[in-house]
Structures are given as C-alpha cells and as structure tokens.
Coordinates of C-alpha atoms in Angstrom, one line a residue:
Chain A
X47 CA 4.0 3.7 22.7
X48 CA 0.2 4.0 22.9
X49 CA -1.9 1.3 21.4
X50 CA -3.5 3.7 18.9
X51 CA 0.0 4.7 17.7
X52 CA 1.1 1.1 17.5
X53 CA -1.9 0.2 15.4
X54 CA -1.3 3.0 13.0
X55 CA 2.4 2.3 12.6
X56 CA 1.8 -1.5 12.2
X57 CA -0.8 -0.8 9.5
X58 CA 1.5 1.6 7.7
X59 CA 4.2 -1.2 7.6
X60 CA 1.8 -3.9 6.6
X61 CA 0.3 -1.8 3.8
X62 CA 3.8 -1.1 2.5
X63 CA 4.8 -4.7 2.6
X64 CA 1.6 -6.6 1.7
X65 CA -0.9 -4.0 0.4
X66 CA -4.5 -3.4 1.5
X67 CA -6.0 -6.6 0.1
X68 CA -3.2 -8.6 1.6
X69 CA -3.5 -7.1 5.1
X70 CA -5.9 -8.7 7.5
X71 CA -7.2 -7.2 10.8
X72 CA -5.6 -10.2 12.5
X73 CA -2.2 -9.4 11.0
X74 CA -2.5 -5.8 12.2
X75 CA -3.4 -6.9 15.7
X76 CA -0.5 -9.4 15.8
X77 CA 2.0 -6.8 14.5
X78 CA 0.7 -4.1 16.9
X79 CA 0.5 -6.5 19.9
X80 CA -3.1 -5.3 20.3
X81 CA -6.2 -7.4 20.9
X82 CA -9.2 -7.4 18.6
X83 CA -11.4 -5.6 21.2
X84 CA -8.7 -2.8 21.5
X85 CA -8.5 -2.3 17.7
X86 CA -12.3 -2.1 17.3
X87 CA -12.5 0.2 20.3
X88 CA -10.3 2.7 18.5
X89 CA -11.2 2.2 14.9
X90 CA -14.5 1.1 13.2
X91 CA -12.6 -1.4 11.1
X92 CA -9.7 -2.1 8.7
X93 CA -10.9 0.6 6.3
X94 CA -10.9 3.3 8.9
X95 CA -7.5 2.3 10.3
X96 CA -6.0 2.0 6.8
X97 CA -7.3 5.5 6.0
X98 CA -5.5 6.9 9.0
X99 CA -2.3 4.9 8.2
X100 CA -2.3 6.0 4.5
X101 CA -2.8 9.6 5.5
X102 CA 0.2 9.3 7.9
X103 CA 2.4 7.7 5.2
X104 CA 1.3 10.5 2.7
X105 CA 2.2 13.2 5.3
X106 CA 5.6 11.6 5.8
X107 CA 6.3 11.4 2.1
X108 CA 5.3 15.0 1.6
X109 CA 7.5 16.2 4.5
X110 CA 10.6 14.4 3.1
X111 CA 10.0 15.7 -0.4
X112 CA 9.4 19.3 0.8
X113 CA 12.7 19.3 2.6
X114 CA 14.7 17.9 -0.3
X115 CA 13.1 20.3 -2.8
X116 CA 13.7 23.3 -0.6
X117 CA 17.1 24.9 0.1
X118 CA 19.4 27.3 -1.6
X119 CA 20.7 25.3 -4.6
X120 CA 19.8 25.8 -8.2
X121 CA 16.6 24.1 -9.5
X122 CA 18.8 21.4 -11.1
X123 CA 20.7 20.8 -7.9
X124 CA 17.5 20.5 -5.8
X125 CA 15.8 18.2 -8.3
X126 CA 19.0 16.1 -8.5
X127 CA 19.1 15.9 -4.7
X128 CA 15.4 14.9 -4.6
X129 CA 16.0 12.2 -7.3
X130 CA 19.2 10.9 -5.8
X131 CA 18.3 10.8 -2.1
X132 CA 18.7 7.5 -0.4
X133 CA 15.6 5.3 -0.8
X134 CA 14.5 1.8 0.2
X135 CA 14.2 1.1 -3.5
X136 CA 13.3 -2.6 -3.3
X137 CA 10.5 -1.9 -0.9
X138 CA 9.1 0.6 -3.3
X139 CA 7.0 3.7 -2.4
X140 CA 4.6 3.1 0.4
X141 CA 2.1 5.5 -1.2
X142 CA 2.5 4.7 -4.8
X143 CA 2.4 0.9 -4.3
X144 CA -1.2 1.3 -3.0
X145 CA -2.4 2.2 -6.5
X146 CA -2.0 -1.4 -7.4
X147 CA -4.6 -2.3 -4.8
X148 CA -8.1 -2.5 -6.5
X149 CA -9.9 -1.9 -3.1
X150 CA -7.9 1.3 -2.5
X151 CA -8.4 2.9 -5.8
X152 CA -12.1 1.9 -5.8
X153 CA -12.7 3.5 -2.4
X154 CA -12.8 7.4 -2.7
X155 CA -11.8 7.7 1.0
X156 CA -8.7 5.5 0.6
X157 CA -7.7 6.9 -2.7
X158 CA -8.0 10.5 -1.6
X159 CA -4.6 10.7 0.2
X160 CA -2.9 9.1 -2.8
X161 CA -4.4 11.6 -5.2
X162 CA -3.6 14.6 -2.9
X163 CA 0.0 13.4 -2.3
X164 CA 0.9 13.1 -6.0
X165 CA -1.0 16.3 -6.9
X166 CA 1.0 18.2 -4.3
X167 CA 4.3 16.6 -5.3
X168 CA 3.8 17.4 -9.0
X169 CA 2.9 21.0 -8.1
X170 CA 5.9 21.4 -5.9
X171 CA 8.3 20.0 -8.5
X172 CA 6.7 22.2 -11.1
X173 CA 7.4 25.2 -9.0
X174 CA 11.1 24.3 -8.8
X175 CA 11.2 23.7 -12.6
X176 CA 9.5 27.1 -13.1
X177 CA 12.2 28.7 -10.9
X178 CA 14.8 27.0 -13.0
X179 CA 13.2 28.6 -16.1
X180 CA 13.4 32.1 -14.4
X181 CA 17.0 31.5 -13.5
X182 CA 17.9 30.7 -17.1
X183 CA 18.8 27.0 -16.2
X184 CA 16.0 25.6 -18.4
X185 CA 14.7 26.9 -21.7
X186 CA 11.6 29.1 -21.9
X187 CA 9.8 26.3 -23.9
X188 CA 10.0 23.7 -21.1
X189 CA 6.5 23.0 -19.6
X190 CA 6.9 22.7 -15.8
X191 CA 3.7 20.7 -15.3
X192 CA 4.8 18.1 -17.9
X193 CA 8.4 17.8 -16.6
X194 CA 7.1 17.5 -13.0
X195 CA 4.9 14.6 -14.0
X196 CA 7.9 13.0 -15.8
X197 CA 10.1 13.3 -12.7
X198 CA 7.4 11.8 -10.4
X199 CA 6.8 9.0 -12.9
X200 CA 10.5 8.1 -13.2
X201 CA 10.7 7.5 -9.4
X202 CA 7.5 5.5 -9.3
X203 CA 8.3 3.5 -12.4
X204 CA 11.9 3.0 -11.2
X205 CA 10.6 1.2 -8.2
X206 CA 8.6 -1.1 -10.5
X207 CA 11.6 -1.9 -12.6
X208 CA 13.8 -2.5 -9.5
X209 CA 11.3 -4.9 -7.9
X210 CA 10.9 -6.8 -11.1
X211 CA 14.7 -7.2 -11.4
X212 CA 15.2 -7.7 -7.6
X213 CA 18.0 -5.1 -8.0
X214 CA 18.3 -1.4 -7.6
X215 CA 20.2 -1.1 -10.9
X216 CA 17.3 -0.2 -13.2
X217 CA 16.1 2.4 -10.7
X218 CA 19.5 4.1 -10.7
X219 CA 19.7 3.9 -14.5
X220 CA 16.3 5.5 -14.9
X221 CA 17.0 8.3 -12.4
X222 CA 20.4 9.0 -14.0
X223 CA 19.0 9.0 -17.5
X224 CA 16.5 11.6 -16.4
X225 CA 19.2 13.7 -14.8
X226 CA 21.2 13.5 -18.0
X227 CA 18.2 14.7 -20.0
X228 CA 17.5 17.6 -17.6
X229 CA 21.2 18.6 -17.5
X230 CA 21.3 18.7 -21.3
X231 CA 18.5 21.3 -21.3
Chain B
X240 CA -12.5 -22.3 -26.0
X241 CA -10.9 -25.1 -24.2
X242 CA -10.9 -25.2 -20.4
X243 CA -7.1 -24.8 -20.1
X244 CA -7.3 -21.7 -22.2
X245 CA -10.2 -20.3 -20.3
X246 CA -8.4 -20.9 -17.0
X247 CA -5.3 -19.1 -18.3
X248 CA -7.1 -16.1 -19.7
X249 CA -9.3 -15.8 -16.6
X250 CA -6.2 -15.8 -14.4
X251 CA -4.5 -13.2 -16.6
X252 CA -7.5 -10.9 -16.2
X253 CA -7.8 -11.5 -12.4
X254 CA -4.1 -10.9 -11.8
X255 CA -4.4 -7.7 -13.8
X256 CA -7.4 -6.5 -11.8
X257 CA -6.8 -7.9 -8.3
X258 CA -3.2 -9.0 -8.2
X259 CA -1.9 -12.4 -7.0
X260 CA -2.6 -12.1 -3.3
X261 CA -6.2 -10.9 -4.1
X262 CA -6.9 -13.7 -6.6
X263 CA -8.3 -16.9 -5.1
X264 CA -8.6 -20.3 -6.8
X265 CA -12.4 -20.0 -6.3
X266 CA -12.5 -16.7 -8.2
X267 CA -10.4 -18.2 -11.1
X268 CA -12.8 -21.2 -11.3
X269 CA -15.8 -18.9 -11.3
X270 CA -14.4 -16.6 -14.0
X271 CA -13.4 -19.5 -16.2
X272 CA -16.6 -21.4 -15.6
X273 CA -14.5 -24.4 -14.6
X274 CA -14.9 -26.8 -11.7
X275 CA -12.3 -27.2 -8.9
X276 CA -11.5 -30.7 -10.2
X277 CA -10.9 -29.5 -13.7
X278 CA -8.5 -26.7 -12.5
X279 CA -6.5 -29.1 -10.4
X280 CA -6.5 -31.7 -13.2
X281 CA -4.7 -29.3 -15.4
X282 CA -2.6 -27.3 -12.9
X283 CA -1.0 -28.2 -9.6
X284 CA -2.4 -25.1 -8.0
X285 CA -2.8 -21.3 -8.1
X286 CA 1.0 -20.7 -8.3
X287 CA 1.5 -22.9 -11.4
X288 CA -1.5 -21.5 -13.1
X289 CA -0.4 -17.9 -12.2
X290 CA 3.1 -18.7 -13.6
X291 CA 1.6 -19.7 -17.0
X292 CA -0.7 -16.7 -17.0
X293 CA 2.1 -14.2 -16.1
X294 CA 4.2 -15.7 -18.9
X295 CA 1.4 -15.3 -21.3
X296 CA 0.9 -11.6 -20.3
X297 CA 4.6 -11.1 -20.6
X298 CA 4.7 -12.5 -24.1
X299 CA 1.8 -10.3 -25.2
X300 CA 3.5 -7.2 -23.8
X301 CA 6.7 -8.1 -25.6
X302 CA 5.0 -8.7 -28.9
X303 CA 3.1 -5.4 -28.7
X304 CA 6.3 -3.4 -27.8
X305 CA 8.4 -5.2 -30.5
X306 CA 5.9 -4.2 -33.1
X307 CA 5.7 -0.5 -32.0
X308 CA 9.5 -0.2 -31.7
X309 CA 10.1 -1.7 -35.1
X310 CA 9.4 0.0 -38.4
X311 CA 11.0 2.5 -40.7
X312 CA 10.7 5.8 -38.8
X313 CA 13.5 7.6 -37.0
X314 CA 14.4 6.5 -33.5
X315 CA 12.5 9.5 -32.1
X316 CA 9.4 8.6 -34.2
X317 CA 9.5 5.0 -33.0
X318 CA 10.0 5.9 -29.4
X319 CA 7.2 8.5 -29.7
X320 CA 4.9 5.9 -31.3
X321 CA 5.7 3.4 -28.5
X322 CA 5.1 6.0 -25.8
X323 CA 1.9 7.4 -27.3
X324 CA 0.2 4.2 -28.3
X325 CA -3.3 3.7 -26.9
X326 CA -3.2 2.1 -23.5
X327 CA -5.7 1.1 -20.9
X328 CA -4.0 3.6 -18.6
X329 CA -6.3 3.3 -15.6
X330 CA -6.0 -0.5 -15.5
X331 CA -2.2 -0.1 -15.4
X332 CA 0.4 -2.5 -16.8
X333 CA -0.6 -6.2 -16.3
X334 CA 3.1 -7.1 -15.9
X335 CA 4.3 -4.1 -13.9
X336 CA 1.5 -4.1 -11.4
X337 CA 2.5 -7.5 -10.2
X338 CA 5.7 -6.1 -8.7
X339 CA 3.5 -4.7 -6.0
X340 CA 2.6 -8.2 -5.0
X341 CA 4.9 -9.5 -2.2
X342 CA 4.2 -13.1 -3.0
X343 CA 5.1 -12.6 -6.7
X344 CA 8.4 -10.9 -6.0
X345 CA 9.3 -13.3 -3.3
X346 CA 8.8 -16.4 -5.6
X347 CA 11.7 -16.7 -8.1
X348 CA 9.4 -18.7 -10.5
X349 CA 6.7 -16.0 -10.5
X350 CA 9.2 -13.0 -10.6
X351 CA 11.2 -14.5 -13.5
X352 CA 8.8 -13.4 -16.3
X353 CA 8.6 -9.9 -14.8
X354 CA 12.4 -9.6 -14.7
X355 CA 12.8 -11.0 -18.2
X356 CA 10.2 -8.8 -19.7
X357 CA 11.6 -5.5 -18.4
X358 CA 15.2 -6.6 -19.2
X359 CA 14.1 -7.4 -22.7
X360 CA 12.2 -4.1 -23.0
X361 CA 15.0 -2.0 -21.8
X362 CA 17.5 -3.7 -24.1
X363 CA 15.1 -3.2 -27.1
X364 CA 14.6 0.5 -26.4
X365 CA 18.3 0.9 -25.8
X366 CA 18.9 -0.5 -29.3
X367 CA 16.6 2.1 -30.8
X368 CA 18.3 4.9 -28.8
X369 CA 21.7 3.6 -30.1
X370 CA 20.4 3.7 -33.6
X371 CA 19.3 7.3 -33.0
X372 CA 22.8 8.2 -31.9
X373 CA 24.2 6.6 -35.1
X374 CA 21.7 8.6 -37.2
X375 CA 22.7 11.8 -35.5
X376 CA 19.3 12.3 -33.9
X377 CA 20.8 12.0 -30.4
X378 CA 24.2 13.3 -29.1
X379 CA 27.1 11.0 -28.8
X380 CA 27.1 11.5 -25.0
X381 CA 23.6 10.0 -24.5
X382 CA 23.7 6.7 -22.6
X383 CA 21.2 4.3 -24.3
X384 CA 20.9 2.0 -21.3
X385 CA 20.1 4.9 -19.0
X386 CA 17.6 6.5 -21.4
X387 CA 15.9 3.1 -22.0
X388 CA 15.4 2.7 -18.3
X389 CA 14.0 6.2 -18.0
X390 CA 11.5 5.5 -20.8
X391 CA 10.3 2.3 -19.3
X392 CA 10.1 3.9 -15.9
X393 CA 8.0 6.9 -17.2
X394 CA 5.4 4.4 -18.5
X395 CA 5.2 2.3 -15.3
X396 CA 5.2 5.4 -13.1
X397 CA 2.7 7.1 -15.3
X398 CA 0.2 4.3 -14.6
X399 CA 0.8 4.8 -10.8
X400 CA 0.1 8.6 -11.0
X401 CA -2.9 8.0 -13.2
X402 CA -4.4 5.4 -10.9
X403 CA -3.8 7.7 -7.9
X404 CA -5.6 10.5 -9.6
X405 CA -8.3 8.3 -11.2
X406 CA -7.5 10.2 -14.4
X407 CA -5.3 9.6 -17.4
X408 CA -4.0 13.2 -17.2
X409 CA -0.8 12.7 -15.2
X410 CA 0.1 9.7 -17.5
X411 CA -0.2 12.0 -20.5
X412 CA 1.7 14.8 -18.9
X413 CA 4.6 12.5 -17.9
X414 CA 4.8 10.9 -21.4
X415 CA 4.7 14.3 -23.1
X416 CA 7.3 15.7 -20.7
X417 CA 9.6 12.8 -21.6
X418 CA 9.0 13.3 -25.4
X419 CA 9.8 17.1 -24.9
X420 CA 13.1 16.2 -23.2
X421 CA 14.0 13.7 -25.9
X422 CA 13.1 16.0 -28.8
X423 CA 15.3 18.8 -27.2
X424 CA 18.4 16.4 -27.5

C-alpha cells in the first residue's frame, strides 16, 4: 500500500479508537510505518490529514447505509435491516464518536463531514419512511423527518449505552424497542 | 469554596468540555486556581480526581432525572417531561460523552459510574413505562426494558446529531419523533 493510503487508514483507525485530541502525529507515523518527513511531505499537518481521514470514514458510512436502505423490501424491512445489520457496537460509530471531540466540533473544516454525513443519513431514512407512508405501512400523520432523526439517534445513543455498560445488550434493547414502536404504527 | 470542592467542580467542567484524554492536571489546577502541591495533597492523581468528578456528575444526572420522572402525571406525561426538559444540548451529556474516551472505558474504576448511571436510568424509565402499561396507556405487548433503552438512546444520540450539525434541531426532531411514536401506542 502507498504511504499516503497507509497514513489515511492509520488516521481513520486512531481517530476511531482515540479521537482527535488523543491522536498525536507521532502515533499516526508509528501506526502507518511512515517517517515524520514523509507525513509532512504529503500533508500540511495533523488537521489536514484528519480532515481527509474523516471524509473517508464518512464516505464509507454513507456507502454502507445507502446499500442497506436500498433494495426491494418494504420500508419497515429496509429500516429493520439497516438497524439490525452487524456492527462493531463496542467500538462505536467512527463518525459519531468524533462529536465528543471539542477540537473537531470547533473546527468548521473538521466538523463539516460530520454534519454532511448525518444530514444525508437523516434525509435518506426520511425518504424510506415517506415511501412507507405511501405504501400504507405507516399512518399519514407520521413525520418522516422526525422519525428519521429518531432512528439515527437510537443508533448513536445505543453505542453510548453499550460502551458505558461494556456490553452490546443496551444497544440491542434500544434498537429492538424502536423496531417494536415502528411495527406498532 | 474549599480547594477540594473547586478541584472537583473544575474537573467536572473540563471533563464535560474536553474529555478525560484532553484534560491535563495543569488545566485542572489552572481552572481551580489551585497549586500542583495542593492538588496532589488531596488526590493521588488525575485518575482519582476524575473518578470523584465523574461520580459527582453521575449523581447530579440521576437526581435531575429522578425528579422529572417522578410526580403525579401519567406515564406519557412524565416521559414527555423528561424528554422535553431544557438541556444544554450542544454541550452534550457530561456522563454520556465520556464513553467516547478510550481511557475512561478501559479503566473499570472510571467506567463504573457511567455503567451504574445508565443502568439506573434505564431501570427507572422502565418502571414508568410499566406503570403506563398498568394504567392502560400502553399496550400489554410493550416491553418496558426495550422502550427504556430506546428512550435513553434517543437522548444520547440526539446530542451526537446536534453536535455534528452545530444546531439543536436534530435533537428536537429525534425527541419529538420518539414522543410521536409513544403517543401512537
């Protein structure tokens, strides 16, 4: 793998595990097996490399969600498949966890891919909910934008509860509770 | 205020803003207006002081939630009041945000108050949901443990979405979507 690619993937991994504040340029170089000169030859610094890594993680998240939310099933089936897909629950969401990082949310360039990812995700889920309304799966009164935010929040909050408990159980309970509520519509 | 109390409150504030990894003993001493000697006279180090500060934040969270979930209203009214109470949404949850901190979740002593707080919270909400079932507000089939996890997750995930967007809007949408789903039961 090329050095640039190794630097990006190592930064993605370190940001997921340790966050932005907890990731030093030295740690990135060690993880990527790249020298300091090489890193600064390709990137102006930690912020620029982090921006590229966050954008890459955001793209990967969007591609996975797009695939799960597409398909031929009913809206309920597709939302259920998206909610229930296998996840590395105790590691949390590599995009969502960055919102805990004060230096990420304070930097418009670093926060931008986070904002865009969740805006896209909520819009995509809202489309599926709206399709479910048209198919008669969901009642006319259901607000797709609200329900989409609720669905995205349950996943992000499920990670928080699971990491607090050091167990995937609360994540599974939260997701299944939401599926129960949606199926009762 | 006594030095010990100033150290604890400053650490609570710094952990909320910057997390555990991002909070240095120097920053705590500066915020508390306490010298290094004074801090290490009262606490063995950052980890011990953080433990006391996290326990304090956890107690405060539990006390606030207990008050909002108590009272004379129906289960739906009490859950609605808990979900809708005024929050410092863009700052996030001072207990939940610590789950993004690898050194907190890796240290059983530091993770313990997080685990206990959310276990307590989910149990307390489940009791209210169970009361709602007995009152006939919610159907017999509703699983209180699942719904309680969903409710706790929507709040924690709502903070994540709000911080990503730098706007309280997604938090409000997520909470209102959940209230819509619960009211339709």
